[in-house]
XYZ file of C-alpha atoms in Angstrom:
773
model
C 7.639 -25.978 1.489
C 11.117 -26.385 2.991
C 13.062 -23.173 2.460
C 10.855 -20.326 1.298
C 13.640 -17.812 1.197
C 14.472 -14.501 -0.370
C 18.229 -14.703 -0.292
C 19.731 -12.552 2.388
C 23.154 -14.072 2.403
C 24.368 -13.460 -1.094
C 26.523 -10.668 -2.463
C 24.852 -7.990 -4.515
C 27.578 -8.141 -7.110
C 28.434 -4.486 -6.416
C 31.448 -5.039 -4.224
C 29.385 -5.584 -1.065
C 30.368 -9.188 -0.508
C 32.242 -8.219 2.651
C 29.807 -8.995 5.473
C 29.344 -7.012 8.665
C 30.398 -8.874 11.785
C 27.997 -8.634 14.705
C 28.086 -10.221 18.163
C 25.372 -12.804 18.856
C 23.319 -10.453 21.065
C 22.882 -8.141 18.084
C 21.534 -11.057 16.052
C 19.218 -12.482 18.718
C 18.127 -9.093 19.970
C 16.065 -8.582 23.116
C 16.103 -12.310 23.769
C 15.830 -11.792 27.522
C 12.278 -10.480 26.974
C 11.204 -13.175 24.504
C 7.714 -14.500 25.202
C 6.873 -16.988 22.442
C 8.775 -18.939 19.807
C 8.208 -20.556 16.428
C 10.593 -22.205 13.991
C 10.555 -23.203 10.331
C 13.271 -25.661 9.339
C 13.838 -26.452 5.695
C 16.378 -28.594 3.933
C 19.262 -26.150 4.486
C 17.878 -23.025 6.180
C 16.322 -22.443 9.601
C 14.014 -19.497 10.313
C 13.536 -18.749 14.014
C 10.728 -16.439 15.139
C 10.046 -14.961 18.548
C 7.886 -12.279 20.101
C 9.401 -9.918 22.663
C 8.461 -6.873 24.672
C 10.693 -3.881 23.991
C 11.206 -1.161 26.556
C 12.228 2.222 25.190
C 11.990 5.879 26.082
C 9.226 8.178 24.880
C 8.857 11.932 25.338
C 5.499 12.898 26.859
C 4.066 16.385 27.165
C 1.654 17.482 29.892
C 0.038 20.729 30.892
C 1.192 22.784 33.835
C -1.342 23.297 36.613
C -2.960 26.616 35.671
C -5.317 26.747 38.678
C -5.655 30.317 39.924
C -3.361 31.656 37.194
C -4.249 34.131 34.499
C -4.338 32.369 31.116
C -2.153 35.096 29.700
C 0.609 34.675 32.245
C 3.898 35.116 30.438
C 5.211 31.623 31.061
C 8.347 30.661 29.118
C 6.976 27.175 28.269
C 3.345 26.265 27.552
C 3.782 22.715 28.883
C 6.356 20.439 30.446
C 8.153 17.456 28.922
C 8.812 14.180 30.692
C 10.697 11.163 29.363
C 8.983 7.911 30.277
C 9.537 4.233 29.676
C 7.103 2.527 27.303
C 6.710 -1.162 26.560
C 5.824 -2.225 23.007
C 5.724 -5.537 21.157
C 8.153 -6.682 18.482
C 8.444 -9.738 16.253
C 11.951 -11.018 15.483
C 12.768 -13.343 12.575
C 16.246 -14.768 12.040
C 17.326 -16.917 9.103
C 20.508 -19.019 9.164
C 22.010 -22.205 7.780
C 20.978 -25.484 9.402
C 24.612 -26.243 10.189
C 24.426 -23.585 12.945
C 21.159 -24.696 14.504
C 22.705 -26.407 17.528
C 24.981 -23.486 18.447
C 22.120 -21.016 17.953
C 19.743 -23.030 20.112
C 22.430 -23.079 22.837
C 22.692 -19.295 22.683
C 18.915 -18.889 22.852
C 18.671 -21.271 25.832
C 21.414 -19.446 27.750
C 19.706 -16.064 27.345
C 16.067 -16.931 27.988
C 14.828 -15.091 31.083
C 11.162 -14.162 30.901
C 9.656 -16.566 28.409
C 5.988 -17.332 29.133
C 5.588 -20.339 26.878
C 6.348 -24.010 27.262
C 5.739 -24.701 23.570
C 7.579 -23.861 20.344
C 5.463 -24.053 17.191
C 7.375 -25.681 14.348
C 6.835 -26.180 10.633
C 8.855 -27.337 7.625
C 10.314 -30.741 6.865
C 13.088 -30.240 9.410
C 10.584 -29.844 12.234
C 10.499 -33.636 12.384
C 14.223 -34.135 11.938
C 15.242 -31.648 14.647
C 12.328 -32.169 17.064
C 14.362 -33.972 19.716
C 17.253 -31.506 19.479
C 14.938 -28.496 19.928
C 13.141 -30.021 22.919
C 16.428 -31.026 24.520
C 18.139 -27.650 24.003
C 15.274 -25.283 24.837
C 13.194 -27.384 27.192
C 10.127 -26.483 25.115
C 7.629 -28.939 23.688
C 7.545 -28.914 19.860
C 4.037 -28.432 18.438
C 4.096 -29.214 14.724
C 2.055 -27.002 12.436
C 0.792 -27.709 8.929
C 3.238 -26.423 6.336
C 0.728 -25.006 3.864
C -1.434 -23.336 6.527
C 1.660 -21.578 7.930
C 2.770 -20.534 4.472
C -0.609 -18.946 3.661
C -0.910 -17.189 7.041
C 2.593 -15.775 6.615
C 1.872 -14.609 3.072
C -1.343 -12.854 4.145
C 0.526 -11.165 6.999
C 3.307 -9.638 4.887
C 0.926 -8.563 2.111
C -1.228 -6.699 4.649
C 1.497 -5.167 6.804
C 4.547 -4.422 4.658
C 4.232 -1.808 1.902
C 6.251 -2.676 -1.212
C 6.346 -6.335 -0.185
C 5.637 -7.673 -3.688
C 7.828 -6.981 -6.699
C 8.237 -7.937 -10.326
C 11.645 -8.822 -11.682
C 12.745 -7.000 -14.839
C 15.991 -8.301 -16.245
C 17.217 -5.247 -18.140
C 16.137 -2.567 -15.653
C 18.460 -0.847 -13.202
C 17.731 -1.889 -10.549
C 15.909 -4.985 -11.676
C 13.312 -4.948 -8.874
C 10.011 -3.106 -9.457
C 7.913 -2.958 -6.305
C 4.139 -3.037 -6.385
C 1.761 -0.836 -4.433
C -0.014 -2.870 -1.771
C -3.532 -3.616 -2.928
C -6.110 -2.658 -0.262
C -7.858 -5.996 -0.839
C -5.253 -8.749 -0.985
C -7.699 -11.553 -1.843
C -8.037 -13.556 -3.988
C -4.592 -14.542 -5.209
C -2.678 -17.566 -6.467
C 0.361 -18.827 -4.565
C 2.738 -21.059 -6.514
C 5.054 -22.733 -4.034
C 8.030 -24.381 -5.730
C 9.697 -26.768 -3.333
C 10.716 -30.274 -4.312
C 7.547 -30.309 -6.403
C 5.043 -27.554 -7.161
C 1.898 -26.742 -5.172
C -0.601 -24.251 -6.575
C -2.967 -22.772 -4.004
C -5.899 -20.398 -4.477
C -6.215 -18.080 -1.458
C -9.612 -16.401 -1.011
C -9.784 -15.297 2.645
C -7.628 -15.196 5.786
C -8.263 -18.868 6.492
C -9.868 -19.952 3.238
C -7.535 -21.547 0.709
C -7.673 -24.481 -1.651
C -4.988 -26.619 -3.250
C -6.051 -26.539 -6.901
C -3.156 -28.270 -8.615
C 0.543 -28.865 -8.830
C 3.312 -30.821 -10.448
C 5.969 -33.334 -9.510
C 8.406 -31.366 -11.702
C 9.812 -28.684 -9.413
C 12.885 -27.664 -7.478
C 13.748 -31.229 -6.566
C 13.664 -32.165 -10.246
C 16.059 -29.354 -11.120
C 18.349 -30.322 -8.279
C 18.237 -34.060 -8.946
C 18.591 -33.986 -12.734
C 21.150 -31.200 -12.410
C 23.259 -33.321 -10.091
C 23.119 -36.228 -12.547
C 24.006 -34.051 -15.538
C 26.703 -31.838 -14.007
C 27.943 -33.833 -10.992
C 27.228 -30.708 -8.907
C 25.561 -31.627 -5.631
C 24.781 -28.187 -4.159
C 21.650 -26.344 -5.236
C 23.146 -22.829 -5.188
C 26.190 -23.999 -7.159
C 23.867 -25.484 -9.745
C 22.098 -22.147 -10.116
C 25.469 -20.425 -10.395
C 26.377 -22.773 -13.248
C 23.078 -21.992 -14.940
C 23.699 -18.244 -14.709
C 26.864 -18.715 -16.855
C 25.392 -21.104 -19.405
C 24.012 -20.707 -22.940
C 20.901 -22.835 -23.264
C 20.813 -22.479 -27.072
C 23.851 -24.767 -27.276
C 21.692 -27.598 -25.907
C 18.094 -26.631 -26.716
C 16.574 -26.876 -30.180
C 15.123 -23.491 -31.117
C 12.368 -22.620 -33.569
C 15.015 -21.219 -35.956
C 16.905 -24.554 -35.848
C 13.823 -26.204 -37.347
C 12.418 -23.502 -39.649
C 15.529 -21.439 -40.365
C 14.012 -18.457 -38.607
C 10.716 -17.374 -37.052
C 7.515 -19.305 -37.700
C 5.436 -16.505 -39.162
C 2.140 -18.385 -39.360
C 2.131 -19.247 -35.664
C 3.812 -16.002 -34.625
C 6.733 -17.788 -32.970
C 10.099 -15.989 -32.822
C 13.184 -17.813 -34.020
C 14.898 -17.855 -30.629
C 11.993 -19.566 -28.878
C 12.745 -23.007 -27.419
C 11.097 -25.678 -29.579
C 12.586 -28.656 -27.722
C 14.462 -28.613 -24.419
C 17.707 -30.610 -24.729
C 16.689 -31.227 -28.363
C 20.235 -30.904 -29.744
C 21.583 -33.624 -27.467
C 19.787 -36.263 -29.579
C 21.293 -35.140 -32.899
C 24.942 -34.558 -32.056
C 27.801 -36.463 -30.455
C 29.440 -33.340 -28.949
C 29.975 -32.860 -25.254
C 27.893 -30.162 -23.595
C 29.264 -27.994 -20.811
C 27.789 -28.275 -17.302
C 26.849 -24.570 -17.515
C 24.846 -25.024 -20.729
C 23.069 -28.130 -19.446
C 22.175 -26.421 -16.159
C 20.792 -23.413 -18.045
C 18.727 -25.628 -20.356
C 17.365 -27.556 -17.387
C 16.458 -24.352 -15.566
C 14.580 -23.027 -18.593
C 12.775 -26.329 -19.090
C 11.459 -26.502 -15.538
C 10.741 -22.765 -15.216
C 8.815 -22.717 -18.490
C 6.776 -25.705 -17.397
C 5.933 -24.090 -14.034
C 5.184 -20.736 -15.677
C 2.756 -22.271 -18.171
C 1.059 -24.303 -15.433
C 0.667 -21.217 -13.216
C -0.678 -19.185 -16.133
C -3.281 -21.831 -16.995
C -4.517 -22.066 -13.397
C -4.617 -18.271 -13.049
C -6.758 -17.984 -16.181
C -8.964 -20.901 -15.175
C -9.780 -19.202 -11.861
C -9.819 -15.615 -13.172
C -6.846 -14.451 -11.076
C -4.279 -11.861 -12.130
C -2.117 -11.847 -8.988
C 0.273 -14.799 -8.876
C 2.950 -14.964 -6.159
C 5.870 -17.364 -6.475
C 7.790 -18.796 -3.555
C 9.652 -21.839 -2.301
C 13.289 -22.867 -2.138
C 13.509 -22.939 -5.940
C 13.195 -19.121 -5.907
C 15.401 -18.066 -2.973
C 15.830 -14.579 -4.487
C 18.080 -15.879 -7.281
C 17.952 -13.502 -10.278
C 18.363 -16.263 -12.869
C 15.355 -18.160 -11.471
C 13.140 -15.085 -11.174
C 14.102 -14.041 -14.698
C 13.132 -17.360 -16.300
C 9.824 -17.626 -14.409
C 8.966 -14.007 -15.238
C 9.625 -14.586 -18.939
C 7.671 -17.836 -18.963
C 4.476 -16.538 -17.354
C 4.551 -13.352 -19.452
C 4.946 -15.381 -22.656
C 2.169 -17.867 -21.975
C -0.282 -15.226 -20.701
C 0.612 -12.784 -23.507
C 1.540 -10.260 -20.838
C -1.821 -10.397 -19.023
C -0.450 -12.065 -15.879
C 2.658 -10.945 -13.998
C 4.931 -13.106 -11.907
C 5.155 -11.519 -8.456
C 7.813 -12.271 -5.857
C 7.999 -11.317 -2.175
C 10.759 -9.497 -0.302
C 10.262 -11.613 2.827
C 9.250 -14.824 1.132
C 11.861 -16.711 3.162
C 10.024 -15.949 6.407
C 6.472 -16.934 5.433
C 6.509 -20.316 7.166
C 8.068 -18.951 10.357
C 5.611 -16.032 10.441
C 2.689 -18.406 9.916
C 3.887 -20.794 12.613
C 4.247 -17.900 15.034
C 0.757 -16.591 14.236
C -0.699 -20.071 14.774
C 0.888 -20.176 18.211
C -0.164 -16.643 19.178
C -3.840 -16.796 18.179
C -4.956 -16.090 21.743
C -3.266 -12.656 21.479
C -5.174 -11.814 18.270
C -2.089 -10.532 16.398
C -4.228 -9.972 13.296
C -6.205 -7.214 15.026
C -3.117 -4.993 15.033
C -1.129 -3.389 12.261
C 2.597 -4.055 12.154
C 5.467 -2.142 10.588
C 8.915 -3.214 9.441
C 11.634 -1.848 11.705
C 14.355 -0.781 9.251
C 16.916 -0.380 12.041
C 16.784 -4.091 12.867
C 16.160 -5.655 9.441
C 18.717 -6.801 6.884
C 16.830 -5.879 3.729
C 16.413 -7.698 0.424
C 19.638 -9.301 -0.823
C 21.766 -7.010 1.325
C 24.958 -8.247 2.949
C 23.929 -10.023 6.112
C 25.762 -9.881 9.430
C 28.079 -12.745 10.161
C 28.050 -14.666 13.373
C 30.397 -17.278 14.710
C 28.100 -19.036 17.206
C 30.957 -20.527 19.147
C 34.616 -19.498 19.418
C 36.561 -21.003 16.585
C 33.476 -22.016 14.630
C 33.303 -21.051 10.983
C 31.113 -18.072 10.205
C 27.641 -18.304 8.730
C 25.357 -15.710 7.257
C 22.361 -14.447 9.207
C 19.411 -12.535 7.798
C 17.149 -10.479 10.070
C 13.609 -9.103 9.966
C 11.969 -7.152 12.770
C 8.335 -6.026 12.910
C 6.969 -3.558 15.482
C 3.378 -3.742 16.633
C 1.596 -0.449 16.079
C -0.781 0.990 18.645
C -3.876 0.708 16.475
C -4.980 -0.664 13.096
C -4.049 1.379 10.022
C -6.405 1.676 7.038
C -6.889 3.651 3.815
C -8.208 7.195 3.861
C -11.777 6.556 2.622
C -11.537 9.623 0.363
C -8.840 8.165 -1.905
C -10.169 8.053 -5.469
C -8.611 4.648 -6.175
C -6.835 3.025 -3.208
C -5.494 0.241 -5.453
C -3.482 2.675 -7.612
C -2.522 5.174 -4.877
C 1.254 5.723 -4.611
C 2.267 8.002 -1.720
C 5.681 9.045 -3.006
C 6.332 11.607 -5.715
C 9.867 10.530 -6.708
C 11.054 6.922 -6.868
C 14.737 7.099 -5.920
C 15.149 3.428 -6.838
C 14.432 4.405 -10.430
C 15.954 7.887 -10.559
C 19.741 7.533 -10.172
C 20.441 11.284 -10.136
C 17.804 11.942 -7.485
C 19.046 8.973 -5.458
C 22.631 10.240 -5.472
C 21.524 13.724 -4.415
C 19.258 12.665 -1.555
C 21.628 10.053 -0.131
C 24.371 12.693 -0.049
C 21.904 15.126 1.511
C 21.127 12.729 4.358
C 24.817 11.939 4.851
C 25.668 15.634 5.129
C 22.849 16.200 7.623
C 24.028 13.406 9.909
C 26.369 15.532 12.041
C 23.549 17.965 12.759
C 21.166 15.178 13.752
C 23.770 13.697 16.117
C 24.375 17.111 17.666
C 20.647 17.697 18.098
C 20.148 14.240 19.654
C 22.856 14.839 22.286
C 21.543 18.342 23.058
C 18.036 16.964 23.631
C 19.249 14.944 26.650
C 21.550 17.265 28.629
C 21.196 15.211 31.814
C 22.214 11.899 30.242
C 25.757 10.645 30.855
C 25.730 8.281 27.878
C 23.905 10.477 25.329
C 27.070 11.151 23.305
C 27.948 7.449 23.199
C 24.439 6.468 22.070
C 24.435 9.241 19.472
C 27.647 7.870 17.976
C 26.091 4.410 17.771
C 23.137 5.975 15.989
C 25.532 7.707 13.592
C 27.269 4.468 12.660
C 24.028 2.535 12.294
C 22.364 5.091 10.035
C 25.539 5.667 8.018
C 25.767 1.920 7.359
C 22.122 1.894 6.223
C 22.810 4.761 3.798
C 25.819 2.934 2.325
C 23.754 -0.222 1.854
C 21.104 1.830 0.040
C 23.716 3.419 -2.222
C 24.574 -0.010 -3.588
C 21.249 -1.768 -3.058
C 18.528 0.891 -3.266
C 15.862 -1.849 -3.379
C 16.835 -3.289 0.035
C 13.685 -2.090 1.822
C 11.349 -1.769 -1.127
C 10.995 1.383 -3.220
C 13.596 3.906 -2.032
C 12.083 7.341 -1.399
C 12.755 10.450 0.671
C 10.023 9.134 2.997
C 11.788 5.807 3.545
C 15.116 7.583 4.208
C 13.425 9.786 6.827
C 11.630 6.813 8.388
C 14.845 4.787 8.561
C 16.513 7.682 10.385
C 13.641 7.854 12.901
C 13.858 4.079 13.466
C 17.596 4.333 14.140
C 17.113 7.275 16.533
C 14.504 5.304 18.469
C 16.811 2.301 18.523
C 19.281 4.286 20.625
C 16.671 5.962 22.837
C 16.392 9.355 21.190
C 12.595 9.425 20.976
C 12.185 13.139 20.241
C 15.413 15.104 19.625
C 13.427 18.267 18.842
C 11.164 18.172 21.932
C 12.808 21.181 23.616
C 12.963 23.148 20.354
C 9.241 22.534 19.840
C 8.439 23.433 23.440
C 10.224 26.781 23.115
C 8.797 27.598 19.672
C 5.261 26.717 20.781
C 5.626 29.063 23.745
C 6.858 31.948 21.564
C 4.124 31.429 18.954
C 1.327 31.214 21.543
C 2.305 34.622 22.896
C 1.790 36.011 19.364
C -1.505 34.287 18.591
C -3.923 36.925 19.929
C -2.158 39.716 18.043
C -2.130 37.730 14.757
C -5.834 36.848 15.127
C -6.793 40.469 15.827
C -4.803 41.686 12.816
C -6.596 39.173 10.574
C -10.019 40.142 11.937
C -9.328 43.792 11.069
C -8.961 42.976 7.336
C -11.840 42.910 4.880
C -12.952 39.430 3.763
C -10.950 39.138 0.530
C -7.748 40.559 2.031
C -8.128 38.180 4.957
C -8.308 35.086 2.730
C -4.967 35.921 1.090
C -3.432 36.839 4.456
C -4.555 33.488 5.893
C -2.968 31.585 3.021
C 0.247 33.616 3.283
C 0.239 32.870 7.009
C -0.083 29.140 6.331
C 2.811 29.301 3.869
C 4.995 31.470 6.112
C 4.403 29.131 9.033
C 5.446 26.219 6.862
C 8.880 27.809 6.425
C 9.694 26.834 10.038
C 10.945 23.354 9.272
C 14.054 22.132 11.097
C 14.235 19.213 8.685
C 15.206 21.550 5.817
C 18.866 22.593 5.839
C 18.144 25.952 4.181
C 15.836 26.788 7.103
C 17.747 25.174 9.983
C 20.855 27.167 8.985
C 18.822 30.389 9.262
C 17.187 29.389 12.559
C 20.536 28.382 14.072
C 22.266 31.622 13.020
C 19.351 34.020 13.662
C 17.244 33.079 16.720
C 15.118 36.222 16.157
C 13.912 34.987 12.742
C 10.134 35.116 13.062
C 6.739 35.018 11.394
C 7.045 38.355 9.584
C 10.548 37.515 8.356
C 9.210 34.237 6.982
C 6.471 36.072 5.066
C 9.131 38.183 3.398
C 10.927 34.992 2.289
C 7.903 33.899 0.246
C 7.914 34.508 -3.481
C 5.343 36.938 -4.804
C 2.393 35.759 -6.836
C 2.018 34.189 -9.270
C 3.490 31.301 -7.336
C 5.204 28.292 -8.897
C 1.908 26.374 -8.635
C -0.885 28.882 -8.106
C -4.550 27.872 -7.787
C -5.360 30.663 -5.346
C -7.866 32.437 -7.599
C -9.837 29.200 -7.999
C -9.709 28.654 -4.239
C -10.968 32.204 -3.588
C -13.903 31.683 -5.948
C -14.748 28.429 -4.169
C -14.804 30.266 -0.823
C -17.440 32.616 -2.235
C -19.716 29.594 -2.589
C -21.363 27.484 0.132
C -19.156 26.398 3.061
C -17.623 22.954 3.173
C -19.318 20.477 5.481
C -16.108 19.209 7.094
C -12.401 19.825 6.451
C -9.664 17.325 7.272
C -6.352 19.150 7.818
C -3.028 17.333 8.101
C -0.722 19.622 10.119
C 3.046 19.827 9.691
C 5.391 21.686 12.053
C 5.116 22.807 15.656
C 5.413 26.423 16.709
C 4.711 29.178 14.200
C 3.383 26.734 11.605
C 0.561 25.133 13.573
C -0.186 28.086 15.911
C 0.099 31.147 13.656
C -0.513 29.422 10.306
C -2.898 26.492 10.754
C -5.055 27.631 13.695
C -6.046 31.001 12.159
C -6.995 29.065 8.993
C -8.985 26.590 11.115
C -10.661 29.506 12.901
C -11.797 30.984 9.576
C -13.260 27.678 8.403
C -15.112 27.291 11.704
C -16.516 30.802 11.337
C -17.866 29.805 7.905
C -19.750 26.897 9.472
C -17.284 24.186 8.442
C -16.414 21.460 10.934
C -12.685 20.728 11.181
C -10.710 17.561 11.912
C -7.103 18.488 12.702
C -4.872 15.414 12.270
C -1.357 15.357 13.741
C 1.356 12.732 14.031
C 0.870 10.067 16.688
C 4.593 10.094 17.451
C 7.462 12.557 17.009
C 9.437 13.157 13.808
C 11.743 16.171 13.411
C 9.898 19.276 14.662
C 6.488 18.093 13.446
C 3.636 18.711 15.850
C 2.399 15.590 17.622
C -1.143 14.796 18.677
C -0.207 15.234 22.352
C 1.310 18.662 21.678
C -1.688 19.729 19.585
C -4.057 19.045 22.502
C -2.096 21.381 24.772
C -1.671 24.035 22.073
C -5.420 23.956 21.370
C -6.136 24.285 25.105
C -4.018 27.468 25.262
C -5.572 28.928 22.112
C -9.097 28.158 23.356
C -8.342 30.146 26.508
C -7.652 33.168 24.281
C -10.148 32.702 21.463
C -13.929 32.174 21.809
C -14.284 30.699 18.283
C -11.849 27.870 19.014
C -13.179 27.476 22.562
C -16.796 26.934 21.491
C -15.788 24.695 18.554
C -13.846 22.389 20.857
C -16.665 22.316 23.396
C -19.291 21.564 20.734
C -17.015 19.037 18.918
C -17.042 21.052 15.704
C -13.237 21.036 16.023
C -11.791 17.583 16.658
C -8.134 16.776 17.184
C -7.101 13.334 15.985
C -3.907 11.356 15.488
C -2.796 10.014 12.121
C -1.225 6.774 13.337
C 2.096 7.904 11.821
C 5.461 8.991 13.221
C 6.863 10.219 9.923
C 7.567 13.667 8.413
C 5.742 12.378 5.313
C 2.211 11.033 4.874
C 0.952 7.706 3.571
C -2.811 8.004 3.076
C -3.095 4.212 2.830
C -1.908 3.743 6.438
C -3.977 6.000 8.686
C -5.421 5.483 12.157
C -8.645 3.542 11.771
C -10.502 5.909 14.130
C -9.515 8.894 11.989
C -10.812 7.127 8.870
C -14.124 6.341 10.583
C -14.523 9.950 11.728
C -13.793 11.266 8.225
C -16.702 9.201 6.912
C -19.056 9.994 9.779
C -18.572 13.760 9.394
C -19.011 13.772 5.616
C -15.590 15.303 4.953
C -15.545 17.186 1.645
C -12.218 19.069 1.866
C -8.741 17.690 2.597
C -5.909 20.133 3.330
C -2.349 18.786 3.273
C 0.424 21.204 4.191
C 4.182 20.913 4.230
C 6.928 19.754 1.903
C 7.034 16.227 3.327
C 3.279 15.606 3.228
C 2.251 17.587 0.146
C 5.315 17.429 -2.151
C 7.558 14.470 -1.248
C 4.321 12.540 -0.803
C 0.780 13.039 -2.124
C 1.664 15.634 -4.764
C -0.171 13.497 -7.319
C -2.668 11.860 -4.949
C -6.198 11.848 -6.395
C -9.084 12.249 -3.937
C -12.848 11.934 -4.247
C -13.332 15.359 -2.672
C -11.793 18.818 -2.999
C -8.192 19.041 -1.825
C -5.705 21.775 -1.064
C -1.990 20.953 -1.101
C 0.341 23.753 -0.081
C 4.001 23.986 0.790
C 7.081 26.164 0.575
C 9.981 24.505 -1.247
C 12.866 24.671 1.198
C 15.241 22.431 -0.721
C 17.038 23.998 -3.735
C 17.343 20.717 -5.655
C 13.654 19.883 -5.297
C 12.680 23.435 -6.190
C 14.803 23.284 -9.350
C 13.387 19.835 -10.235
C 9.883 21.355 -10.100
C 10.953 24.381 -12.136
C 11.238 26.874 -9.276
C 13.769 28.244 -6.803
C 14.338 28.181 -3.063
C 11.191 29.275 -1.162
C 8.966 28.863 -4.210
C 5.333 28.260 -3.295
C 3.084 25.315 -4.120
C -0.619 26.153 -3.776
C -2.540 23.378 -5.486
C -6.344 23.382 -5.181
C -7.971 20.406 -6.896
C -11.621 19.635 -7.553
C -12.446 16.058 -8.596
C -14.160 15.492 -11.920
C -17.935 15.078 -11.729
């Protein structure tokens, strides 16, 4: 298995070959809290894995003591905010050249403080070679783990936990990577591991796999024959030669034999009939580049045909390729992709993995941490601490005066609870959360990257203002600025670095970077103030709605939902207004809305549906704090409850922009219940349930929701899903197909997006969908 590596050390070819220099403590992050270790050592690359506890700040909200106070007391704030320390778990994976292993082990040894383990789990051929060195340097006993078992465990882990992990390689596309939606059921699949030879493994369950075949003609064959033919001893140099060669100068093609295509057999003229065939019929010298290219095609075609035959024999259509032969090299991925497509007539795709280089290290770590049941949790890639696919890696000189080496990083954060699909998705396997793929759409990518760059000053300002008592807030905010700016520049040149680039991933990367520098909730005070103002208006808004006749009230409720959705600090068009006019309120927002007919207008169909029987249970995904949730969502919830519909109100588990969090929603609901008997009785009788989504994003991925929310949705027989807000209903889920009725509504607060959808600023999306019978 040796080096199973997606290249993280190479240049992208877009002028990004200048690496970022980082001190060692930014490579081996949080080492003082490392608990367990694993290592995967191949022929030239080492992958070190360790588990650490990470302490960071979180903003908590809690209710004031209202004992003996009138519920309507005019208190400025409805709750208080406290910043607390929280400990979470993180996995760190670091990939570097074997030539730096001794210096890196020295650094690790010198910074170990709280490690609990006396064992380091090791895999790969080098685990034997470097066993004594590791035990001597770290004082840990080396426990060797089976290479294939580690590889499979690592592959299962990334396929389950990292969206957009798998990709196909398309030579003539820009960019050439096309990421696949994570399949909800990852088994069964075929793993073709191309090391010195080829191993083909059928994987059917977490621990159930079978070696079903292989070949002695693999990466070692390419390397060995290539060295004999070209006198080039280094593997990467051999691939570089191949990328410049013309195989047709050496190979005999179909057209060399038949003068063109073979029509009867349906073979094109440029198909290889005989690898190295021309070398037997001519005395000319062949260039090293041409011979390397011919050799690469010969071996890749052989592996591709073998993989295709085994996939068909076992009825599998998902085939993942890995091993040191791949290493993220475009020329290798291109030849394997062509080969398997040709032999399967396009029925089987060659799939590659973003983090293929870490599979062995991940598997070895999981083997050593089985007592902690890491598989019972969900994990998420931390973009702030990960290098990304084929992005320029940081450089580290392990010792003064030593030559630099390239280091590739991956960090995974443990999430509080397992994440699963929303059970109401029509087809979880084909569900794609995001509406626009910025990897594919160059114009959209340019616009949104510029948009996030221009917003950076405002985010920094807001972060500093959120911590007025902190002496180092400004310094940390500047570090955040530099970190996020660097990420944006990487994504300009390598939009595929973290999978499919979307508005959601740009927002999530920003949140990860803010958390990295201890800005857990920059909008906490804004939300606290806006929630207080909106709560003081709730009784009046509810009374005004109750005074309307039924049909007028339905339109007023929808307009209230839409007006509330205007209050989004994440939209520049709105934040500019809110900054310049603090008195801008609910009624002003209503006047901003376009008149009907709206840009997308299913209101008449919705009204007719309301004249029918009530829904059994509605699942509502809330958006913003303040006016949105209190004066928009809760009156809508109240109406549904009055109709006899149960309601599940789902809010973010953690903060993002000014979105309402689960903790805030509990306190808001408590205040509203004190004023409103409908909400009060519904909460008491559990006809209104507040739940968390499992997300800390301004967008919504319905394939990664809190497991308890998913269970409740099924138990209550949910037959209506309401998604509100631009991030949740337009940037994501605009095309999501559900097995029940759905209502997606938002106000377009971005002029570019509005124009792209055929509207203008503050155009309205009101999309009511009924699934086909």
